[in-house]
CSV table of C-alpha atoms and ligand atoms in Angstrom, one decimal:
chain,number,residue,atom,x,y,z
A,207,UNK,CA,0.0,0.0,0.0
A,208,UNK,CA,1.4,3.3,-1.0
A,209,UNK,CA,0.4,6.2,1.2
A,210,UNK,CA,-1.1,9.0,-0.8
A,211,UNK,CA,-1.0,12.6,0.5
A,212,UNK,CA,-4.4,14.2,-0.3
A,213,UNK,CA,-4.9,17.9,-0.9
A,214,UNK,CA,-8.1,20.0,-0.8
A,215,UNK,CA,-8.3,23.5,-2.1
A,216,UNK,CA,-11.5,25.2,-1.0
A,217,UNK,CA,-12.6,28.1,-3.3
A,218,UNK,CA,-15.4,30.5,-2.9
A,219,UNK,CA,-16.9,32.5,-5.7
A,220,UNK,CA,-19.2,35.5,-6.2
A,221,UNK,CA,-18.4,37.3,-3.1
A,222,UNK,CA,-17.8,39.3,-1.1
A,223,UNK,CA,-21.3,39.2,0.5
A,224,UNK,CA,-22.9,39.5,3.8
A,225,UNK,CA,-22.0,35.8,4.3
A,226,UNK,CA,-18.3,36.1,3.7
A,227,UNK,CA,-17.4,37.0,7.2
A,228,UNK,CA,-19.2,34.0,8.6
A,229,UNK,CA,-17.1,31.8,6.1
A,230,UNK,CA,-14.0,33.5,7.4
A,231,UNK,CA,-15.0,32.7,11.0
A,232,UNK,CA,-15.4,29.1,10.2
A,233,UNK,CA,-12.1,28.9,8.3
A,234,UNK,CA,-10.4,30.6,11.2
A,235,UNK,CA,-11.8,28.3,13.7
A,236,UNK,CA,-10.2,25.4,11.8
A,237,UNK,CA,-7.0,27.2,10.9
A,238,UNK,CA,-7.7,26.7,7.2
A,239,UNK,CA,-6.7,29.0,4.3
A,240,UNK,CA,-8.9,29.2,1.2
A,241,UNK,CA,-9.1,31.1,-2.1
A,242,UNK,CA,-11.8,33.6,-2.8
A,243,UNK,CA,-12.8,34.7,-6.4
A,244,UNK,CA,-14.3,38.1,-6.0
A,245,UNK,CA,-16.5,40.4,-8.0
A,246,UNK,CA,-15.1,43.9,-8.7
A,247,UNK,CA,-18.5,45.6,-8.2
A,248,UNK,CA,-19.1,44.1,-4.8
A,249,UNK,CA,-15.7,44.9,-3.3
A,250,UNK,CA,-16.3,48.5,-2.2
A,251,UNK,CA,-19.2,47.3,0.0
A,252,UNK,CA,-16.9,45.1,2.2
A,253,UNK,CA,-13.5,46.7,2.4
A,254,UNK,CA,-13.0,45.3,5.9
A,255,UNK,CA,-13.8,41.8,4.8
A,256,UNK,CA,-11.4,41.9,2.0
A,257,UNK,CA,-8.6,43.2,4.3
A,258,UNK,CA,-9.4,40.4,6.7
A,259,UNK,CA,-9.1,37.8,4.0
A,260,UNK,CA,-5.5,38.8,3.3
A,261,UNK,CA,-4.6,39.3,7.0
A,262,UNK,CA,-5.8,35.7,7.7
A,263,UNK,CA,-3.7,34.3,4.8
A,264,UNK,CA,-6.4,33.6,2.2
A,265,UNK,CA,-5.8,34.2,-1.5
A,266,UNK,CA,-7.9,36.6,-3.6
A,267,UNK,CA,-8.6,35.9,-7.3
A,268,UNK,CA,-10.5,37.8,-10.0
A,269,UNK,CA,-14.0,36.7,-10.9
A,270,UNK,CA,-14.8,39.7,-13.2
A,271,UNK,CA,-16.5,42.9,-12.4
A,272,UNK,CA,-20.2,41.9,-12.6
A,273,UNK,CA,-20.3,38.2,-13.6
A,274,UNK,CA,-21.1,38.1,-17.3
A,275,UNK,CA,-20.8,35.1,-19.5
A,276,UNK,CA,-17.3,36.1,-20.8
A,277,UNK,CA,-17.7,34.2,-24.1
A,278,UNK,CA,-20.5,36.6,-25.1
A,279,UNK,CA,-18.2,39.6,-24.7
A,280,UNK,CA,-15.9,41.4,-27.1
A,281,UNK,CA,-12.1,41.1,-26.4
A,282,UNK,CA,-12.2,44.7,-25.2
A,283,UNK,CA,-15.0,44.0,-22.8
A,284,UNK,CA,-13.3,40.9,-21.4
A,285,UNK,CA,-10.1,43.0,-20.8
A,286,UNK,CA,-12.2,45.7,-19.1
A,287,UNK,CA,-14.0,43.1,-16.8
A,288,UNK,CA,-10.6,41.8,-15.7
A,289,UNK,CA,-8.6,45.0,-15.5
A,290,UNK,CA,-11.3,47.0,-13.6
A,291,UNK,CA,-11.5,44.2,-11.0
A,292,UNK,CA,-7.7,43.9,-10.7
A,293,UNK,CA,-7.6,47.7,-10.2
A,294,UNK,CA,-10.3,47.7,-7.5
A,295,UNK,CA,-8.6,44.9,-5.6
A,296,UNK,CA,-5.3,46.8,-5.8
A,297,UNK,CA,-7.0,50.0,-4.6
A,298,UNK,CA,-8.6,48.3,-1.6
A,299,UNK,CA,-5.7,46.0,-0.6
A,300,UNK,CA,-2.6,47.2,-2.4
A,301,UNK,CA,-2.3,43.6,-3.6
A,302,UNK,CA,-1.8,42.3,-7.2
A,303,UNK,CA,-3.9,39.4,-8.3
A,304,UNK,CA,-2.7,36.5,-10.4
A,305,UNK,CA,-5.7,34.1,-10.5
A,306,UNK,CA,-8.9,34.4,-12.6
A,307,UNK,CA,-11.9,32.2,-12.5
A,308,UNK,CA,-14.5,32.7,-15.4
A,309,UNK,CA,-18.1,33.2,-14.3
A,310,UNK,CA,-20.1,30.0,-14.6
A,311,UNK,CA,-16.8,28.3,-15.5
A,312,UNK,CA,-17.5,29.2,-19.1
A,313,UNK,CA,-14.6,30.1,-21.2
A,314,UNK,CA,-13.3,29.7,-24.8
A,315,UNK,CA,-9.9,30.2,-26.5
A,316,UNK,CA,-10.5,34.0,-26.7
A,317,UNK,CA,-11.4,34.4,-23.0
A,318,UNK,CA,-8.4,32.2,-22.0
A,319,UNK,CA,-6.0,34.2,-24.3
A,320,UNK,CA,-7.2,37.5,-22.7
A,321,UNK,CA,-6.8,36.0,-19.2
A,322,UNK,CA,-3.2,35.0,-20.1
A,323,UNK,CA,-2.5,38.3,-21.7
A,324,UNK,CA,-3.6,40.0,-18.5
A,325,UNK,CA,-1.0,38.0,-16.6
A,326,UNK,CA,-3.5,35.8,-14.9
A,327,UNK,CA,-3.9,32.0,-14.5
A,328,UNK,CA,-7.3,30.6,-15.5
A,329,UNK,CA,-8.6,28.4,-12.6
A,330,UNK,CA,-11.4,26.0,-12.9
A,331,UNK,CA,-12.2,23.1,-10.5
A,332,UNK,CA,-12.6,19.3,-10.3
A,333,UNK,CA,-15.2,19.1,-7.6
A,334,UNK,CA,-18.4,21.1,-8.0
A,335,UNK,CA,-20.6,21.4,-4.9
A,336,UNK,CA,-23.5,22.7,-7.0
A,337,UNK,CA,-24.2,24.7,-3.8
A,338,UNK,CA,-26.7,26.9,-5.7
A,339,UNK,CA,-28.9,24.0,-6.2
A,340,UNK,CA,-31.0,24.6,-3.1
A,341,UNK,CA,-33.8,22.2,-3.9
A,342,UNK,CA,-31.5,19.3,-3.9
A,343,UNK,CA,-32.1,17.4,-0.6
A,344,UNK,CA,-28.5,16.0,-0.5
A,345,UNK,CA,-26.5,18.2,1.8
A,346,UNK,CA,-23.7,20.2,0.2
A,347,UNK,CA,-20.9,18.5,2.2
A,348,UNK,CA,-22.3,15.1,1.0
A,349,UNK,CA,-22.3,16.3,-2.6
A,350,UNK,CA,-18.6,17.3,-2.3
A,351,UNK,CA,-17.5,14.1,-0.4
A,352,UNK,CA,-19.2,12.0,-3.1
A,353,UNK,CA,-16.9,13.6,-5.8
A,354,UNK,CA,-13.6,13.7,-3.8
A,355,UNK,CA,-10.3,12.9,-5.6
A,356,UNK,CA,-6.8,12.7,-4.1
A,357,UNK,CA,-6.2,16.3,-5.3
A,358,UNK,CA,-9.6,18.2,-5.0
A,359,UNK,CA,-10.1,21.7,-6.1
A,360,UNK,CA,-13.6,22.4,-4.7
A,361,UNK,CA,-16.0,25.0,-6.0
A,362,UNK,CA,-18.2,26.7,-3.4
A,363,UNK,CA,-20.0,30.1,-3.4
A,364,UNK,CA,-19.9,32.7,-0.6
A,365,UNK,CA,-21.8,35.3,-2.7
A,366,UNK,CA,-25.6,35.3,-3.0
A,367,UNK,CA,-26.1,38.1,-5.5
A,368,UNK,CA,-25.5,36.2,-8.8
A,369,UNK,CA,-28.0,33.3,-8.7
A,370,UNK,CA,-26.7,31.2,-5.8
A,371,UNK,CA,-29.4,32.3,-3.3
A,372,UNK,CA,-29.1,32.4,0.4
A,373,UNK,CA,-25.8,30.8,1.7
A,374,UNK,CA,-27.0,29.4,5.0
A,375,UNK,CA,-26.7,25.8,3.5
A,376,UNK,CA,-23.0,26.4,2.9
A,377,UNK,CA,-22.5,27.8,6.3
A,378,UNK,CA,-24.1,24.7,7.8
A,379,UNK,CA,-22.2,22.3,5.6
A,380,UNK,CA,-18.8,23.9,5.7
A,381,UNK,CA,-17.7,22.7,9.3
A,382,UNK,CA,-18.9,19.2,8.5
A,383,UNK,CA,-17.0,19.2,5.2
A,384,UNK,CA,-13.9,20.4,6.8
A,385,UNK,CA,-14.0,17.8,9.6
A,386,UNK,CA,-14.8,15.0,7.1
A,387,UNK,CA,-11.8,16.0,5.0
A,388,UNK,CA,-9.6,16.1,8.1
A,389,UNK,CA,-10.6,12.6,9.0
A,390,UNK,CA,-9.8,11.5,5.5
A,391,UNK,CA,-6.2,13.0,5.9
A,392,UNK,CA,-6.6,15.8,3.5
A,393,UNK,CA,-4.3,18.8,3.7
A,394,UNK,CA,-5.8,22.1,3.0
A,395,UNK,CA,-4.1,24.4,0.5
A,396,UNK,CA,-4.7,27.6,-1.4
A,397,UNK,CA,-5.0,27.5,-5.2
A,398,UNK,CA,-1.3,28.8,-5.7
A,399,UNK,CA,-0.1,26.0,-3.3
A,400,UNK,CA,-2.3,23.6,-5.3
A,401,UNK,CA,-0.5,24.8,-8.5
A,402,UNK,CA,2.9,24.5,-6.9
A,403,UNK,CA,2.1,20.9,-6.1
A,404,UNK,CA,1.7,20.6,-9.9
A,405,UNK,CA,-2.0,20.0,-10.1
A,406,UNK,CA,-3.1,22.8,-12.4
A,407,UNK,CA,-6.7,22.5,-13.4
A,408,UNK,CA,-7.1,24.6,-16.6
A,409,UNK,CA,-10.0,22.7,-18.0
A,410,UNK,CA,-13.2,21.1,-16.7
A,411,UNK,CA,-12.9,17.5,-15.8
A,412,UNK,CA,-15.8,15.1,-15.7
B,69,NI,NI1,-19.6,32.9,-10.2
């Protein structure tokens, strides 16, 4: 039997939102760092939350300004979505961003080429919590646990303003998910750490 080290990168999209500080509280309680793909237009409403994210060691990525389907935009519009959000993050935190996640996970060659030309890495996932599907009776942590792989890059949402609905189910499932992953010997990493471990996920899998 070979012992396999397992890694989990928790990622949260569509924030910041009123729920983000609750997510940060849970992550802090367990001493876990995660990656947040934020929306430019929401940032000015939550400057303290964004500051706290960085203080507590989380990583911030770009999720566009207002969550369009980037494949429906012109090259100039995609550039603007990315640049305005980078700028807003820089204004509020002084930090440069180097990760991008396309809204809905939808991208094509043009989107990816603009992302790369903007100096960003396009980040998708290999475990989809479908945490916006609120009528599904299966709890969110069970959905994730059912799809686990040795290196899991997990999609969750802390934002409620772009179709995900209330985030209480995520707040309820997150501690159970974290405890379950710990019992399964997963180590928690941020997306840059996940990439350093040589598990880039540039494309949808499964
Ligand atoms: Ni999104």
